[in-house]
mmCIF file of C-alpha atoms and ligand atoms in Angstrom:
data_model
loop_
_atom_site.group_PDB
_atom_site.id
_atom_site.type_symbol
_atom_site.label_atom_id
_atom_site.label_comp_id
_atom_site.label_asym_id
_atom_site.label_seq_id
_atom_site.Cartn_x
_atom_site.Cartn_y
_atom_site.Cartn_z
ATOM 1 C CA MET O 1 -72.214 -76.316 79.906
ATOM 2 C CA ILE O 2 -73.325 -75.043 83.323
ATOM 3 C CA GLN O 3 -77.141 -75.067 83.768
ATOM 4 C CA GLY O 4 -78.532 -71.537 83.797
ATOM 5 C CA ALA O 5 -75.450 -69.951 82.307
ATOM 6 C CA THR O 6 -77.034 -70.214 78.889
ATOM 7 C CA ASN O 7 -79.560 -67.431 79.461
ATOM 8 C CA THR O 8 -77.283 -64.985 81.103
ATOM 9 C CA PRO O 9 -76.728 -62.215 78.634
ATOM 10 C CA LYS O 10 -73.086 -61.271 77.875
ATOM 11 C CA LYS O 11 -71.657 -58.755 80.359
ATOM 12 C CA ILE O 12 -71.217 -55.262 78.771
ATOM 13 C CA ARG O 13 -67.964 -53.805 79.893
ATOM 14 C CA LEU O 14 -67.714 -50.039 80.751
ATOM 15 C CA SER O 15 -64.376 -49.733 78.793
ATOM 16 C CA LYS O 16 -61.658 -51.918 77.410
ATOM 17 C CA SER O 17 -58.564 -51.830 75.329
ATOM 18 C CA CYS O 18 -59.297 -52.627 71.547
ATOM 19 C CA LEU O 19 -56.253 -54.282 69.904
ATOM 20 C CA SER O 20 -55.859 -55.721 66.475
ATOM 21 C CA ILE O 21 -53.283 -58.117 65.143
ATOM 22 C CA ALA O 22 -51.146 -55.192 64.035
ATOM 23 C CA GLU O 23 -50.354 -54.091 67.623
ATOM 24 C CA LYS O 24 -49.498 -57.765 68.655
ATOM 25 C CA GLN O 25 -47.187 -58.206 65.644
ATOM 26 C CA ALA O 26 -45.519 -54.911 66.510
ATOM 27 C CA VAL O 27 -44.847 -56.025 70.143
ATOM 28 C CA MET O 28 -43.509 -59.254 68.868
ATOM 29 C CA SER O 29 -40.970 -57.512 66.553
ATOM 30 C CA VAL O 30 -39.768 -55.400 69.519
ATOM 31 C CA LEU O 31 -39.454 -58.591 71.605
ATOM 32 C CA ASP O 32 -37.553 -60.334 68.809
ATOM 33 C CA ARG O 33 -35.054 -57.468 68.490
ATOM 34 C CA GLU O 34 -34.449 -57.703 72.286
ATOM 35 C CA TYR O 35 -34.298 -53.959 72.830
ATOM 36 C CA LEU O 36 -37.065 -53.170 75.088
ATOM 37 C CA GLY O 37 -36.291 -49.864 76.626
ATOM 38 C CA MET O 38 -36.421 -46.407 75.052
ATOM 39 C CA GLY O 39 -35.149 -46.449 71.528
ATOM 40 C CA GLN O 40 -36.153 -46.231 67.886
ATOM 41 C CA GLU O 41 -39.841 -47.102 68.388
ATOM 42 C CA VAL O 42 -40.249 -44.256 70.945
ATOM 43 C CA GLN O 43 -38.517 -41.900 68.486
ATOM 44 C CA ARG O 44 -40.900 -43.041 65.659
ATOM 45 C CA PHE O 45 -43.986 -42.708 67.778
ATOM 46 C CA GLU O 46 -42.892 -39.106 68.721
ATOM 47 C CA LYS O 47 -42.408 -38.337 65.065
ATOM 48 C CA ASP O 48 -45.846 -39.797 64.173
ATOM 49 C CA LEU O 49 -47.483 -37.767 66.954
ATOM 50 C CA SER O 50 -45.669 -34.583 65.920
ATOM 51 C CA ASP O 51 -47.108 -35.107 62.447
ATOM 52 C CA PHE O 52 -50.505 -35.618 63.920
ATOM 53 C CA PHE O 53 -50.355 -32.555 66.158
ATOM 54 C CA THR O 54 -48.053 -30.493 63.743
ATOM 55 C CA ARG O 55 -45.974 -29.617 66.878
ATOM 56 C CA PRO O 56 -43.071 -31.179 68.921
ATOM 57 C CA VAL O 57 -44.083 -34.035 71.176
ATOM 58 C CA THR O 58 -42.276 -35.851 73.974
ATOM 59 C CA CYS O 59 -43.499 -39.288 75.195
ATOM 60 C CA VAL O 60 -43.444 -40.475 78.767
ATOM 61 C CA VAL O 61 -44.552 -43.389 80.935
ATOM 62 C CA ASN O 62 -48.089 -42.292 81.465
ATOM 63 C CA GLY O 63 -50.411 -39.360 81.427
ATOM 64 C CA THR O 64 -49.871 -38.573 85.144
ATOM 65 C CA ALA O 65 -46.082 -38.224 84.544
ATOM 66 C CA ALA O 66 -46.725 -36.000 81.503
ATOM 67 C CA LEU O 67 -48.669 -33.693 83.792
ATOM 68 C CA GLN O 68 -46.140 -33.798 86.591
ATOM 69 C CA LEU O 69 -43.196 -33.228 84.286
ATOM 70 C CA ALA O 70 -44.971 -30.293 82.497
ATOM 71 C CA LEU O 71 -45.650 -28.675 85.850
ATOM 72 C CA GLN O 72 -42.064 -29.213 86.946
ATOM 73 C CA ALA O 73 -40.534 -27.937 83.774
ATOM 74 C CA CYS O 74 -42.562 -24.706 84.292
ATOM 75 C CA GLY O 75 -40.623 -24.148 87.579
ATOM 76 C CA ILE O 76 -43.606 -24.820 89.679
ATOM 77 C CA GLY O 77 -43.008 -26.385 93.070
ATOM 78 C CA PHE O 78 -43.210 -25.915 96.897
ATOM 79 C CA GLY O 79 -45.376 -23.047 97.882
ATOM 80 C CA ASP O 80 -46.968 -22.706 94.480
ATOM 81 C CA GLU O 81 -50.664 -23.294 93.574
ATOM 82 C CA VAL O 82 -52.261 -24.725 90.667
ATOM 83 C CA VAL O 83 -56.030 -24.343 90.024
ATOM 84 C CA LEU O 84 -57.918 -27.336 88.539
ATOM 85 C CA PRO O 85 -61.297 -28.714 88.566
ATOM 86 C CA SER O 86 -62.226 -31.003 91.517
ATOM 87 C CA LEU O 87 -64.196 -33.127 89.039
ATOM 88 C CA THR O 88 -61.196 -35.059 87.500
ATOM 89 C CA TYR O 89 -59.360 -38.139 87.908
ATOM 90 C CA VAL O 90 -57.078 -38.165 91.026
ATOM 91 C CA ALA O 91 -54.086 -38.352 88.561
ATOM 92 C CA SER O 92 -54.339 -34.643 87.885
ATOM 93 C CA PHE O 93 -54.283 -33.810 91.612
ATOM 94 C CA GLN O 94 -51.431 -36.222 92.311
ATOM 95 C CA ALA O 95 -49.397 -34.672 89.533
ATOM 96 C CA VAL O 96 -49.579 -31.329 91.203
ATOM 97 C CA SER O 97 -48.903 -32.567 94.748
ATOM 98 C CA ALA O 98 -46.072 -34.772 93.419
ATOM 99 C CA ILE O 99 -43.870 -31.684 92.786
ATOM 100 C CA GLY O 100 -44.764 -30.195 96.149
ATOM 101 C CA ALA O 101 -47.217 -27.696 94.818
ATOM 102 C CA THR O 102 -50.836 -27.282 96.135
ATOM 103 C CA PRO O 103 -53.813 -28.302 93.887
ATOM 104 C CA ILE O 104 -56.572 -25.764 94.328
ATOM 105 C CA ALA O 105 -60.003 -27.306 93.651
ATOM 106 C CA CYS O 106 -62.334 -25.183 91.474
ATOM 107 C CA ASP O 107 -65.840 -25.723 90.225
ATOM 108 C CA VAL O 108 -67.048 -26.713 86.740
ATOM 109 C CA ASP O 109 -69.557 -25.535 84.133
ATOM 110 C CA GLU O 110 -72.966 -27.167 84.755
ATOM 111 C CA LYS O 111 -73.459 -28.086 81.150
ATOM 112 C CA THR O 112 -70.020 -29.365 79.950
ATOM 113 C CA TYR O 113 -68.407 -30.339 83.386
ATOM 114 C CA VAL O 114 -65.137 -28.553 82.421
ATOM 115 C CA LEU O 115 -63.358 -26.061 84.405
ATOM 116 C CA ASP O 116 -65.265 -22.759 85.043
ATOM 117 C CA TRP O 117 -62.703 -20.029 84.724
ATOM 118 C CA CYS O 118 -65.080 -17.482 86.476
ATOM 119 C CA ASP O 119 -65.082 -19.631 89.430
ATOM 120 C CA ALA O 120 -61.273 -20.180 89.147
ATOM 121 C CA GLU O 121 -60.798 -16.492 89.241
ATOM 122 C CA LYS O 122 -62.189 -16.310 92.809
ATOM 123 C CA ARG O 123 -59.590 -18.834 93.944
ATOM 124 C CA LEU O 124 -56.438 -17.071 92.732
ATOM 125 C CA THR O 125 -53.728 -15.951 95.114
ATOM 126 C CA SER O 126 -50.369 -14.426 94.770
ATOM 127 C CA ARG O 127 -49.012 -18.007 94.741
ATOM 128 C CA THR O 128 -51.161 -19.263 91.799
ATOM 129 C CA LYS O 129 -48.717 -20.259 88.945
ATOM 130 C CA ALA O 130 -50.830 -22.210 86.550
ATOM 131 C CA ILE O 131 -54.244 -23.501 85.644
ATOM 132 C CA MET O 132 -55.065 -26.971 84.600
ATOM 133 C CA PRO O 133 -58.261 -27.311 82.524
ATOM 134 C CA VAL O 134 -59.361 -30.914 82.165
ATOM 135 C CA HIS O 135 -61.159 -31.784 78.932
ATOM 136 C CA TYR O 136 -63.868 -33.838 80.562
ATOM 137 C CA SER O 137 -65.243 -36.681 78.309
ATOM 138 C CA GLY O 138 -63.407 -35.197 75.272
ATOM 139 C CA GLY O 139 -64.801 -31.659 75.146
ATOM 140 C CA VAL O 140 -62.869 -28.438 76.082
ATOM 141 C CA GLY O 141 -65.784 -25.952 76.785
ATOM 142 C CA ASP O 142 -64.649 -22.324 76.505
ATOM 143 C CA LEU O 143 -60.922 -22.897 75.936
ATOM 144 C CA VAL O 144 -60.446 -19.412 74.420
ATOM 145 C CA GLY O 145 -61.927 -17.993 77.630
ATOM 146 C CA VAL O 146 -59.459 -20.063 79.634
ATOM 147 C CA TYR O 147 -56.418 -18.828 77.597
ATOM 148 C CA ASP O 148 -57.663 -15.210 77.942
ATOM 149 C CA PHE O 149 -58.037 -15.667 81.576
ATOM 150 C CA ALA O 150 -54.678 -17.167 81.999
ATOM 151 C CA LYS O 151 -53.034 -14.328 80.021
ATOM 152 C CA LYS O 152 -54.784 -11.749 82.213
ATOM 153 C CA HIS O 153 -53.434 -13.361 85.252
ATOM 154 C CA ASN O 154 -49.966 -14.326 83.963
ATOM 155 C CA LEU O 155 -50.529 -18.137 84.387
ATOM 156 C CA ARG O 156 -49.202 -21.039 82.571
ATOM 157 C CA VAL O 157 -51.891 -23.330 81.124
ATOM 158 C CA ILE O 158 -51.224 -27.061 81.297
ATOM 159 C CA GLU O 159 -54.186 -28.818 79.648
ATOM 160 C CA ASP O 160 -55.062 -32.350 80.922
ATOM 161 C CA ALA O 161 -56.293 -33.659 77.543
ATOM 162 C CA ALA O 162 -56.331 -37.175 78.686
ATOM 163 C CA HIS O 163 -59.915 -37.525 77.503
ATOM 164 C CA ALA O 164 -59.647 -35.453 74.289
ATOM 165 C CA PHE O 165 -57.211 -37.242 71.906
ATOM 166 C CA GLY O 166 -58.385 -36.477 68.537
ATOM 167 C CA SER O 167 -61.135 -33.887 69.424
ATOM 168 C CA LEU O 168 -61.331 -30.756 67.486
ATOM 169 C CA TYR O 169 -61.932 -27.277 68.939
ATOM 170 C CA ARG O 170 -63.030 -24.545 66.389
ATOM 171 C CA GLY O 171 -61.754 -26.878 63.635
ATOM 172 C CA LYS O 172 -58.302 -27.265 65.267
ATOM 173 C CA ARG O 173 -56.997 -30.542 66.892
ATOM 174 C CA VAL O 174 -56.810 -30.338 70.638
ATOM 175 C CA GLY O 175 -52.988 -30.355 71.266
ATOM 176 C CA SER O 176 -52.204 -28.487 67.934
ATOM 177 C CA PHE O 177 -52.391 -25.169 69.734
ATOM 178 C CA GLY O 178 -52.049 -23.952 73.338
ATOM 179 C CA ASP O 179 -49.399 -23.616 76.010
ATOM 180 C CA ILE O 180 -48.697 -27.146 77.125
ATOM 181 C CA VAL O 181 -51.075 -30.097 76.410
ATOM 182 C CA CYS O 182 -50.825 -33.451 78.086
ATOM 183 C CA PHE O 183 -52.312 -36.813 76.746
ATOM 184 C CA SER O 184 -52.662 -40.264 78.252
ATOM 185 C CA PHE O 185 -52.330 -43.522 76.302
ATOM 186 C CA ASP O 186 -53.430 -45.868 79.105
ATOM 187 C CA GLY O 187 -55.262 -48.981 78.199
ATOM 188 C CA ILE O 188 -58.774 -47.470 77.761
ATOM 189 C CA LYS O 189 -58.099 -44.090 76.335
ATOM 190 C CA ASN O 190 -58.884 -43.008 72.743
ATOM 191 C CA ILE O 191 -55.606 -44.507 71.695
ATOM 192 C CA THR O 192 -53.374 -46.717 73.889
ATOM 193 C CA SER O 193 -49.785 -47.661 74.104
ATOM 194 C CA GLY O 194 -50.505 -50.086 76.964
ATOM 195 C CA GLU O 195 -49.539 -47.311 79.422
ATOM 196 C CA GLY O 196 -48.130 -44.112 78.187
ATOM 197 C CA GLY O 197 -48.555 -40.385 77.774
ATOM 198 C CA CYS O 198 -47.255 -37.324 75.992
ATOM 199 C CA ILE O 199 -46.512 -33.687 76.287
ATOM 200 C CA VAL O 200 -47.210 -31.353 73.321
ATOM 201 C CA THR O 201 -45.917 -27.808 73.129
ATOM 202 C CA ASP O 202 -44.030 -25.209 71.012
ATOM 203 C CA ASP O 203 -41.986 -24.226 74.040
ATOM 204 C CA LEU O 204 -38.709 -26.087 73.337
ATOM 205 C CA LYS O 205 -37.102 -25.160 76.555
ATOM 206 C CA ILE O 206 -39.914 -26.871 78.401
ATOM 207 C CA LEU O 207 -39.637 -29.804 76.156
ATOM 208 C CA LYS O 208 -35.895 -30.224 76.730
ATOM 209 C CA LYS O 209 -36.340 -30.116 80.483
ATOM 210 C CA ILE O 210 -38.937 -32.808 80.165
ATOM 211 C CA GLN O 211 -36.672 -34.868 77.956
ATOM 212 C CA ASP O 212 -34.039 -34.841 80.593
ATOM 213 C CA ALA O 213 -36.290 -35.287 83.474
ATOM 214 C CA ARG O 214 -37.881 -38.405 82.135
ATOM 215 C CA LEU O 215 -34.442 -40.151 82.176
ATOM 216 C CA LEU O 216 -33.480 -39.376 85.699
ATOM 217 C CA GLY O 217 -32.125 -35.915 84.764
ATOM 218 C CA VAL O 218 -29.474 -37.233 82.665
ATOM 219 C CA GLU O 219 -28.762 -34.443 80.200
ATOM 220 C CA ARG O 220 -29.273 -35.106 76.633
ATOM 221 C CA ASP O 221 -29.682 -38.894 77.115
ATOM 222 C CA SER O 222 -32.748 -38.930 74.894
ATOM 223 C CA GLU O 223 -30.688 -38.417 71.680
ATOM 224 C CA LYS O 224 -28.362 -41.258 72.715
ATOM 225 C CA ARG O 225 -31.220 -43.643 73.533
ATOM 226 C CA TYR O 226 -32.877 -43.087 70.074
ATOM 227 C CA LYS O 227 -29.569 -44.403 68.530
ATOM 228 C CA GLY O 228 -29.578 -47.452 70.887
ATOM 229 C CA GLU O 229 -26.773 -45.905 72.985
ATOM 230 C CA ARG O 230 -26.670 -44.300 76.322
ATOM 231 C CA SER O 231 -24.633 -41.557 78.101
ATOM 232 C CA TRP O 232 -21.627 -42.810 80.267
ATOM 233 C CA SER O 233 -20.405 -39.360 81.069
ATOM 234 C CA PHE O 234 -23.046 -36.806 81.958
ATOM 235 C CA ASP O 235 -24.373 -34.156 84.282
ATOM 236 C CA VAL O 236 -27.505 -33.882 86.228
ATOM 237 C CA THR O 237 -28.775 -30.363 87.125
ATOM 238 C CA ALA O 238 -32.298 -31.069 88.313
ATOM 239 C CA GLN O 239 -34.636 -33.607 89.939
ATOM 240 C CA GLY O 240 -35.343 -36.373 87.404
ATOM 241 C CA TRP O 241 -37.583 -39.395 87.368
ATOM 242 C CA ARG O 242 -37.662 -42.796 85.609
ATOM 243 C CA TYR O 243 -40.581 -41.778 83.421
ATOM 244 C CA HIS O 244 -39.484 -42.639 79.863
ATOM 245 C CA MET O 245 -41.571 -44.657 77.415
ATOM 246 C CA SER O 246 -40.449 -48.122 76.304
ATOM 247 C CA ASN O 247 -40.215 -49.571 72.835
ATOM 248 C CA ILE O 248 -42.855 -52.085 73.625
ATOM 249 C CA MET O 249 -45.248 -49.364 74.580
ATOM 250 C CA ALA O 250 -44.368 -47.187 71.594
ATOM 251 C CA ALA O 251 -44.855 -50.113 69.198
ATOM 252 C CA ILE O 252 -48.449 -50.516 70.305
ATOM 253 C CA GLY O 253 -49.053 -46.778 70.163
ATOM 254 C CA ILE O 254 -47.643 -46.434 66.478
ATOM 255 C CA GLU O 255 -50.190 -49.073 65.317
ATOM 256 C CA GLN O 256 -53.096 -47.533 67.392
ATOM 257 C CA LEU O 257 -52.426 -44.048 65.914
ATOM 258 C CA LYS O 258 -52.660 -45.631 62.386
ATOM 259 C CA ARG O 259 -56.048 -46.977 63.207
ATOM 260 C CA PHE O 260 -57.122 -43.754 64.873
ATOM 261 C CA SER O 261 -59.779 -42.740 62.180
ATOM 262 C CA GLU O 262 -61.456 -46.100 62.600
ATOM 263 C CA LEU O 263 -61.327 -46.082 66.330
ATOM 264 C CA SER O 264 -62.556 -42.522 66.701
ATOM 265 C CA ALA O 265 -65.402 -42.941 64.166
ATOM 266 C CA ARG O 266 -66.664 -45.894 66.200
ATOM 267 C CA ARG O 267 -66.709 -43.784 69.442
ATOM 268 C CA GLN O 268 -68.372 -40.974 67.750
ATOM 269 C CA SER O 269 -71.128 -43.071 66.255
ATOM 270 C CA LEU O 270 -71.813 -44.971 69.415
ATOM 271 C CA ALA O 271 -71.998 -41.667 71.323
ATOM 272 C CA ARG O 272 -74.464 -40.311 68.668
ATOM 273 C CA TYR O 273 -76.603 -43.428 69.149
ATOM 274 C CA TYR O 274 -76.772 -43.008 72.847
ATOM 275 C CA ASP O 275 -77.792 -39.344 72.221
ATOM 276 C CA ASP O 276 -80.559 -40.478 69.913
ATOM 277 C CA LEU O 277 -81.925 -43.155 72.310
ATOM 278 C CA LEU O 278 -81.803 -41.042 75.355
ATOM 279 C CA LYS O 279 -82.965 -37.735 73.698
ATOM 280 C CA GLY O 280 -86.028 -36.148 75.443
ATOM 281 C CA HIS O 281 -86.064 -38.528 78.448
ATOM 282 C CA PRO O 282 -87.366 -36.542 81.454
ATOM 283 C CA LEU O 283 -84.860 -37.924 83.953
ATOM 284 C CA ILE O 284 -81.615 -37.998 81.842
ATOM 285 C CA LYS O 285 -79.453 -35.111 80.952
ATOM 286 C CA THR O 286 -76.540 -35.629 78.559
ATOM 287 C CA ILE O 287 -73.583 -33.347 77.821
ATOM 288 C CA PRO O 288 -74.346 -31.357 74.586
ATOM 289 C CA HIS O 289 -71.412 -32.463 72.511
ATOM 290 C CA ASP O 290 -71.113 -32.373 68.707
ATOM 291 C CA PHE O 291 -69.689 -35.800 67.989
ATOM 292 C CA THR O 292 -68.621 -34.761 64.472
ATOM 293 C CA SER O 293 -65.692 -32.844 66.167
ATOM 294 C CA ILE O 294 -65.472 -34.359 69.646
ATOM 295 C CA VAL O 295 -64.076 -37.818 70.151
ATOM 296 C CA PRO O 296 -65.543 -39.056 73.430
ATOM 297 C CA HIS O 297 -63.417 -40.975 75.898
ATOM 298 C CA ILE O 298 -66.446 -41.514 78.166
ATOM 299 C CA TYR O 299 -70.241 -41.160 77.691
ATOM 300 C CA VAL O 300 -71.708 -39.523 80.799
ATOM 301 C CA ILE O 301 -75.241 -38.935 81.734
ATOM 302 C CA GLN O 302 -76.781 -37.083 84.703
ATOM 303 C CA ILE O 303 -79.764 -38.679 86.454
ATOM 304 C CA LYS O 304 -81.818 -35.524 87.232
ATOM 305 C CA LYS O 305 -84.141 -36.581 89.934
ATOM 306 C CA GLY O 306 -83.284 -37.500 93.546
ATOM 307 C CA ASN O 307 -80.063 -39.279 94.558
ATOM 308 C CA ASN O 308 -80.663 -42.744 93.435
ATOM 309 C CA ARG O 309 -77.685 -42.978 90.908
ATOM 310 C CA ASP O 310 -76.072 -45.740 93.086
ATOM 311 C CA CYS O 311 -79.191 -47.814 93.069
ATOM 312 C CA ILE O 312 -79.439 -47.390 89.277
ATOM 313 C CA GLN O 313 -75.881 -48.464 88.932
ATOM 314 C CA ALA O 314 -76.450 -51.530 90.945
ATOM 315 C CA LYS O 315 -79.569 -52.473 88.938
ATOM 316 C CA LEU O 316 -77.689 -52.048 85.611
ATOM 317 C CA LEU O 317 -74.971 -54.322 87.019
ATOM 318 C CA GLU O 318 -77.698 -56.942 87.776
ATOM 319 C CA ASP O 319 -78.557 -56.724 84.029
ATOM 320 C CA GLY O 320 -74.931 -57.339 83.136
ATOM 321 C CA ILE O 321 -74.061 -53.739 82.445
ATOM 322 C CA GLU O 322 -70.951 -52.200 83.852
ATOM 323 C CA THR O 323 -71.007 -48.420 84.550
ATOM 324 C CA GLY O 324 -68.697 -45.826 86.172
ATOM 325 C CA ILE O 325 -68.573 -42.721 88.154
ATOM 326 C CA HIS O 326 -66.273 -39.985 86.735
ATOM 327 C CA TYR O 327 -65.534 -38.742 89.204
ATOM 328 C CA GLN O 328 -65.727 -38.483 92.989
ATOM 329 C CA PRO O 329 -64.623 -35.043 93.581
ATOM 330 C CA ASN O 330 -61.034 -34.684 94.659
ATOM 331 C CA HIS O 331 -61.546 -32.038 97.272
ATOM 332 C CA GLU O 332 -63.375 -34.669 99.303
ATOM 333 C CA LEU O 333 -60.431 -37.054 99.527
ATOM 334 C CA SER O 334 -58.541 -37.014 102.847
ATOM 335 C CA PHE O 335 -55.264 -36.022 101.234
ATOM 336 C CA TYR O 336 -56.747 -32.919 99.612
ATOM 337 C CA TYR O 337 -59.697 -31.976 101.879
ATOM 338 C CA HIS O 338 -59.300 -28.920 104.030
ATOM 339 C CA GLU O 339 -61.755 -26.809 105.956
ATOM 340 C CA ASN O 340 -61.189 -23.524 104.091
ATOM 341 C CA ILE O 341 -62.273 -24.718 100.663
ATOM 342 C CA GLN O 342 -64.862 -22.287 99.190
ATOM 343 C CA PRO O 343 -68.057 -24.076 98.211
ATOM 344 C CA LEU O 344 -68.093 -25.999 94.880
ATOM 345 C CA PRO O 345 -71.872 -26.201 94.442
ATOM 346 C CA ILE O 346 -72.075 -27.562 90.875
ATOM 347 C CA THR O 347 -69.434 -30.260 91.559
ATOM 348 C CA ASP O 348 -71.082 -31.243 94.705
ATOM 349 C CA SER O 349 -74.451 -31.710 93.112
ATOM 350 C CA ILE O 350 -73.647 -33.251 89.687
ATOM 351 C CA SER O 351 -71.024 -35.597 91.221
ATOM 352 C CA LYS O 352 -73.910 -37.446 92.971
ATOM 353 C CA GLN O 353 -75.887 -37.778 89.846
ATOM 354 C CA ILE O 354 -73.506 -38.669 87.087
ATOM 355 C CA LEU O 355 -73.186 -42.045 85.609
ATOM 356 C CA THR O 356 -70.866 -43.241 82.799
ATOM 357 C CA LEU O 357 -72.299 -45.609 80.338
ATOM 358 C CA PRO O 358 -70.270 -48.293 78.481
ATOM 359 C CA LEU O 359 -68.210 -46.943 75.523
ATOM 360 C CA HIS O 360 -65.298 -48.436 73.665
ATOM 361 C CA PRO O 361 -64.813 -49.160 69.946
ATOM 362 C CA ASP O 362 -65.833 -52.894 70.193
ATOM 363 C CA LEU O 363 -69.197 -52.028 71.671
ATOM 364 C CA LYS O 364 -72.087 -53.084 69.252
ATOM 365 C CA GLN O 365 -75.199 -50.929 68.453
ATOM 366 C CA GLU O 366 -77.354 -53.663 70.110
ATOM 367 C CA ASP O 367 -75.221 -53.282 73.257
ATOM 368 C CA VAL O 368 -76.106 -49.520 73.319
ATOM 369 C CA GLU O 369 -79.771 -50.461 72.837
ATOM 370 C CA ARG O 370 -79.487 -52.999 75.731
ATOM 371 C CA VAL O 371 -77.875 -50.343 77.965
ATOM 372 C CA CYS O 372 -80.576 -47.774 77.177
ATOM 373 C CA GLU O 373 -83.473 -50.194 77.689
ATOM 374 C CA SER O 374 -82.097 -51.284 81.049
ATOM 375 C CA LEU O 375 -81.557 -47.710 82.214
ATOM 376 C CA LYS O 376 -85.090 -46.625 81.161
ATOM 377 C CA LYS O 377 -86.635 -49.621 82.771
ATOM 378 C CA ASN O 378 -84.737 -49.108 86.047
ATOM 379 C CA LEU O 379 -85.421 -45.374 86.019
ATOM 380 C CA ARG O 380 -89.125 -45.989 85.868
ATOM 381 C CA GLU O 381 -88.858 -48.025 89.111
ATOM 382 C CA PHE O 382 -87.666 -45.013 91.191
HETATM 383 C C1 PLP A 1 -56.228 -41.122 82.470
HETATM 384 C C2 PLP A 1 -56.247 -39.822 82.970
HETATM 385 C C3 PLP A 1 -55.010 -39.175 83.533
HETATM 386 C C4 PLP A 1 -53.770 -39.938 83.779
HETATM 387 O O1 PLP A 1 -53.247 -40.701 82.709
HETATM 388 P P1 PLP A 1 -52.547 -42.050 83.106
HETATM 389 O O2 PLP A 1 -51.964 -42.414 81.744
HETATM 390 O O3 PLP A 1 -53.515 -43.124 83.543
HETATM 391 O O4 PLP A 1 -51.509 -41.802 84.161
HETATM 392 C C5 PLP A 1 -55.118 -37.859 83.920
HETATM 393 N N1 PLP A 1 -56.238 -37.169 83.817
HETATM 394 C C6 PLP A 1 -57.380 -37.637 83.436
HETATM 395 C C7 PLP A 1 -58.653 -36.835 83.445
HETATM 396 C C8 PLP A 1 -57.339 -39.035 82.993
HETATM 397 O O5 PLP A 1 -58.605 -39.583 82.610
#
């Protein structure tokens, strides 16, 4: 053994995929059948997700594609505007610009970091077609307010629920209600299918468009693929993409969904433990979530004093603790920045102070303790 390596504590990862033997066996059985593309596993995963959400579901290759296809299916495109919080993963912005529409950055609520619809209202124009609330860290904020606002202004609502798989809002599962709700199953989300995503809606016209668009616009090809066939004679009437989900991915997703109560309980209890250990700290603000109903994708704190977040992050890393920043605001990125952006004061101030602590189902209680000790120790030094 290398000298010195013995005392180095194990590195605590910010996030990771958590897979059991069941996922591995499911992938093996797809490989054994030698039908890797979109087929019966995808159909099965869609059925299981439909049961979970009690509404129709269509699976795609990732969460970004889910958002892009949802926007496109609403007829949104060049010249149209979509309002969304600047404090989100660049995926949400790219989904809007991918179809030629313009993402309009708006500010967030200072407590929950989700879209502030009062701020969004100031940014509406005659070209605004949709609003995209992002369920930051797993919470949805005033979602009823968002829907009332959208109704008043005749906007479609495309929820970016990538962080909120399994969360409840007023006792109902996110995705089980609302206009169009998009999820991601990338490797580190609340459940994973390797990569993957889905769209949930009652609007069957929208869903049909998405089903065609994910298979290069080939009409009604989905039904064929479920039976292990494909269309040889077909029509294409709209722009499509190669965005379908594969059987390998779906096989992982099916097993993860079966394990969801175990995975989500773990995330919730770890987040509650963080809350307990950090409660009352004068320099730390946490998001006031009720972790009996919210399933957190990330655990975010705000370091209230000064701008030494980056130093703290470096110090934690020295202690073997990986942390993250969710997110650098999108309106600052070269591709999305422009001079006429109205100020986003909350986003500008919190984005310099937020820090994401490690959270994934394989994290141990003692890891949470180590993170909080290191954090408190390093905060004292500033
Ligand atoms: C993960 C994520 C996405 C995109 O999902 P992918 O599956 O990675 O394409 C979109 N929005 C947010 C907020 C995300 O965290």
